Structures are given as structure tokens and as C-alpha cells.
Amino acid sequence: DSVIERQSDLNPSAQTLGLNSSHLAYVIYTSGSTGLPKGVMVEHRNVLRLVINNPFVLIGPGDCLAHCSNSSFDATTWEVWGALLNGARVDIAPQELVLSPARLREYLLRSGATAAFFTTALFQQYVPVLGSALQGLQYLLFGGEVCDPNKVAAFMRAHRPAHLIHCYGPTETTTFATTFDVEQVDSQTRSIPIGRPIANTQIYILDPQGQPVPIGVAGEIYIGGAGVARGYLNRPELTAERFIDDPFNGGRMYKTGDLGRWLADGNIEYLGRNDFQVKIRGFRIELGEIEARLLQCQGVREAVVVAREDSPGDKRLVAYVLPHSGQQVEPAGLRGQLAQHLAEYMIPSAFVSLGSFPLTPNGKLDRKALPAPDQGAVVMRGYVEPLGEVEQALAQIWQELLGVERVGRHDHFFELGGHSLLAVQVAAGVRRALGLELPVRELFARPTLAELAQTLSGAAAVSQALIPLADRSQPLPLSFAQQRLWFIAQLDQAASRAYHIPAALRLTGELNREA
């Protein structure tokens, strides 16, 4: 009894403390347009509406949810509480494991996971490798940015899980607001819908006057219901701007800034942003925050940041800057200054210095006319030609993946625009070109070409251990197969005769160890 009393003192009931579902559960930060991140205040009732009695997924005591998201990403809310509040099990995958498709596949098979969520970027990158490991899931959820219907179709043909669910929802409405159970995708599919609202959620698509638009007409997506968060921590003006009264059903609704339209079957098609907020590899980024930091960098007079997709499927941030008169700015210097204030995924992969910004006939910035970055826009170190087979092979792999003309011995993978998903492709390229396994963590630990090549050369030396010469003056050791045959002969002399082959071949001469 005394133990129970002590536990009650340490963990008193919610009623004792006067707590209810409208109290704060957590604050999670998203990118901010003014240079300051926004802390979204999520209440307990917002979380409960997501994971309790919500039939877009049916989780029970027999399920296991794979916790693959970063703990600071709002998908964690569904992964953890979707399991624990329904009696299911959570299996936590270390981030190092998530960065390796081969190891992630082994984990999914070993863990017995029945449900998992991946960002769209991770889903499209990993499905060719994960394959059958995903097929065994009861629910595979993905979302976070626009997906490629062709990749979804290929996955559905080869490794269809019981339910493949495309999800949509900003952090401000607690993880998921709409879902679409993907059943059929073919070559005629133009886009994968984001579906219909989940339980206790209302979706409105409104015109600039706040009126509902007809079916098929584009408008801004507004979200109402029990998932709408309390607002932004200590940001009353921004809260008032984005969290507004719901004139249709009472309560409040969130102004997303996303564009969409109703389809004839009642699903919603996502059409992109109506502002300059973008998603890169699942991270939501407001370009204004990066621009605000660039304007604080030495020598920068004006700055514009855009998300470019010069190579299909590889969206990157590119910064365009106007230097102060008589000053020059270098990519290395700008990157170094930004790294002191911004997360790695928010740092542009290229910095283009211009004399002036291109303008439209109306005098506005013409973003489409901004030039593609060249070799001088990325952080290049003093060029030294790669040495040896491994360095040359690595340089070729980096050039193709990063879209640069040449890579030197001392160049840095991430300074050239590399990121975690491309690191996975580097490992695949090394496997194809050199027949060696490159753990992704090694690229993070040794990101320069020469350092990484040295690591690979060491791995090659281990994998090509020399075979010692046998001493022909002594009895030669038996091979494993010969030992096995001897053992069988001791068990059953008659039966073992079938295993003996009355022939022998002796090879002489020098062994070609490389072959």
C-alpha cells in the first residue's frame, strides 16, 4: 500500500490537478517567415482526436507501429500515441538505421511492424529497396509533399501493402487532416489526391472572399474541427492571422496557405502553396526565414531564396544575393554564417551572386527568370585532382548526383549540395562501381572525398585479404567440404560412397589474387 501511495504522490490523477483535455500537451516548432520559428501549441484534445476512434487506421493490441520519424517531427504524435492509446506496441528505429535502406528493411522485417509512416521523399527514395518489407505492413502511410504517381504505381504493382494511405495535414491541425486510401494508380493518373477529412475534422476550400468554391475550382484550404491547435506560442498577431473563426460550423479554423480543389468523387486534389513556403525532403521551410538570415550576412544587400528542381525529383534551395556596392560574397562565407543560425536542411545548396534581379513588366521579381546555379555557386575548395581508382570512382558518383562539373580531393559532400537522401544514393553508387559497402554514417563522419576514399580503401583491403600459400611439404589441411564428407563416412560408410567423386584435379602456378 505504501508503494502505491508513493506512486500516487509522484503521478497524481489529472482530476486531482484540475487538468482537462484543453490543457497544453506540447509545443512543436515550425519554420517562421520572419526569421523566428513558430511554436505551435497543441492541446490534449487535438491529439486524442487524431488517435482515438478515428477509422482512417484501425490500431489495436495486436499491432506494432514503427517509430521512424525524428522525435521533433509531428508524425511522432501519431506513431507514439496512436500505438500506446490503443494498446499497441511502439518499436523505435534509431535514426542511423533509418538512413540506411538495407538496414531499415531488415528492421521492418525483424520488428514485426504492422504500420509505419514515411515522408513522401523518403517513401519515393526507399520503396525500391524496402520492397517486400513494406508489403507485409497492414498500413503504410506517407505524405508531407507532392508525390510522383509513377513511383506510387510501380510500388503498388510490385509490393502492395494491405493499405497504402496518402496523408495531408499541417502541424497546426495536429499531424493529419485528410487521408486517401490508394487503391488504383495507372499511367493516366495525374496526381494522388490527399483524400477526405478524417473524423472530427472539417475541410473548406474557399475563394479570396472566404466563400466555398464549386467542384473542380481551385481555392485555399481551410481546416476546422477538433484538431485545430491553440495557436502560436507568444505570437498573438500571427495567431489571429492564421487561426480564425469558423463561420460554417462554429469554433475556429486554420488558414493553411495551401491550394486545392474538390474532385467529383468527394476527394481533394492538392495544388501547391499560395505563398513562398515549400517542403524539401519532408521539411516544411518558409523561404522568408532564410532570406531574413541572408540579409544579416556580411556584404549582402538583397536576397531571394527559391526551391529549384533542375533534376527531376531533386528539389533544392538556391539563394540569389545582391552584394553591397564594391563588395563580393563567396558561397563558403555565406554558408558558414547561415550555419550558425539555421538547421542544415535550411541552408541553400547554392549561392548565386547577381548584379540585379530579373523583373516582370510590372516591376515585380521574376522568379522564373532567375538563372540556374553553376559551378561557382557551390562551396568549392581548392581543386586537387582525385588520385587512384577509388577517389576517381567517388568523384564520378558525386558529379552525377550533385550535378557539378568536377569534384576535387578536398571537396565536401554537403557543401556541394549533398543531403541525407543523396547520401543513400552515394552508397548505392559505391556498391555498383566498386563492389563495396559504404555505411551512410561514414559519409557524415568523413564528408570530404579523400577522407571517404581512404575509408573505402581500408574496407577494400579487408575484403581482399590474401590467401596464404600452403606448405606443400606438409599434409594439406582439409577443406570444410572434405571434413563434412569424412564426418558422413564415419556415420554411414555405405551411404557415404554416393558423395565421393572418383576424380581429382591439381592446379599449379601462381594464384591471381585479384581475380
Coordinates of N, CA, C and O in Angstrom, one line a residue, residues 20 32 50 109 117 129 153 166 175 178 221 239 260 263 270 314 328 348 373 398-399 437 441 454 483 508 514:
N20 N -7.6 19.1 -17.8 CA -8.6 18.6 -18.7 C -8.1 18.5 -20.1 O -6.9 18.9 -20.4
G32 N 9.6 29.8 -39.5 CA 8.9 31.1 -39.4 C 9.3 32.0 -40.6 O 10.4 32.0 -41.0
L50 N -6.9 12.7 -33.1 CA -6.1 12.0 -34.1 C -6.0 10.5 -34.0 O -6.1 9.7 -34.9
L109 N 11.4 -6.1 -41.1 CA 11.1 -7.5 -41.1 C 11.2 -8.1 -39.7 O 10.5 -8.9 -39.3
F117 N 4.9 5.2 -41.0 CA 4.8 6.4 -41.7 C 6.1 6.8 -42.3 O 7.1 6.8 -41.6
V129 N 14.1 -0.5 -52.5 CA 14.9 -1.3 -51.7 C 14.1 -2.0 -50.6 O 14.3 -3.2 -50.4
A153 N 2.7 4.1 -58.5 CA 2.1 3.0 -59.3 C 3.1 1.8 -59.4 O 2.6 0.6 -59.3
H166 N -2.2 8.0 -48.4 CA -1.6 9.3 -48.6 C -2.2 10.3 -47.6 O -3.4 10.4 -47.6
T175 N -1.0 17.0 -37.1 CA -0.4 15.9 -37.9 C -1.2 15.6 -39.2 O -0.8 15.9 -40.3
T178 N -6.4 15.0 -43.6 CA -7.1 14.3 -44.6 C -6.3 13.0 -44.9 O -5.0 13.0 -44.8
I221 N -7.2 26.0 -48.9 CA -7.7 25.0 -48.0 C -7.7 25.6 -46.6 O -6.7 26.1 -46.1
T239 N -1.1 34.4 -34.6 CA -2.2 33.5 -34.3 C -3.5 34.0 -34.8 O -4.3 33.3 -35.4
G260 N -6.0 23.9 -53.2 CA -6.6 22.6 -53.5 C -7.9 22.8 -54.3 O -8.4 23.9 -54.4
L263 N -12.7 17.2 -56.0 CA -12.9 16.3 -57.2 C -14.3 15.8 -57.1 O -15.0 15.9 -56.1
Y270 N -4.5 18.3 -54.1 CA -3.6 19.3 -53.6 C -2.9 20.0 -54.8 O -2.4 19.3 -55.7
D314 N 14.7 16.0 -57.5 CA 15.7 16.5 -56.6 C 15.5 18.0 -56.4 O 16.1 18.8 -57.1
Q328 N 32.2 41.7 -52.5 CA 32.0 40.4 -53.1 C 31.6 39.5 -52.0 O 32.0 39.6 -50.8
P348 N 20.9 26.8 -48.1 CA 20.8 26.6 -49.6 C 22.0 25.8 -50.0 O 23.1 25.8 -49.5
P373 N 22.0 27.7 -61.0 CA 23.3 27.8 -60.4 C 24.4 27.1 -61.2 O 24.1 26.0 -61.8
W398 N 29.8 11.5 -57.3 CA 29.3 12.8 -56.7 C 28.9 13.7 -57.8 O 27.9 14.5 -57.7
Q399 N 29.7 13.8 -58.9 CA 29.4 14.7 -60.0 C 28.0 14.4 -60.6 O 27.3 15.3 -60.9
E437 N 30.6 -2.0 -49.6 CA 29.5 -1.5 -48.8 C 30.0 -0.2 -48.0 O 31.0 -0.2 -47.3
R441 N 26.6 6.4 -42.4 CA 27.2 7.2 -41.3 C 28.6 7.6 -41.6 O 29.1 8.6 -41.1
Q454 N 39.7 7.1 -48.5 CA 40.6 6.3 -47.6 C 39.9 5.3 -46.8 O 40.4 4.2 -46.6
Q483 N 36.0 -32.1 -44.7 CA 35.7 -32.5 -43.3 C 34.3 -33.1 -43.2 O 34.0 -34.0 -42.5
T508 N 48.5 -25.9 -60.5 CA 49.8 -25.4 -60.1 C 50.0 -24.0 -60.7 O 49.3 -23.6 -61.7
E514 N 43.8 -11.0 -57.4 CA 42.8 -10.0 -57.7 C 41.6 -10.7 -58.4 O 40.4 -10.4 -58.1

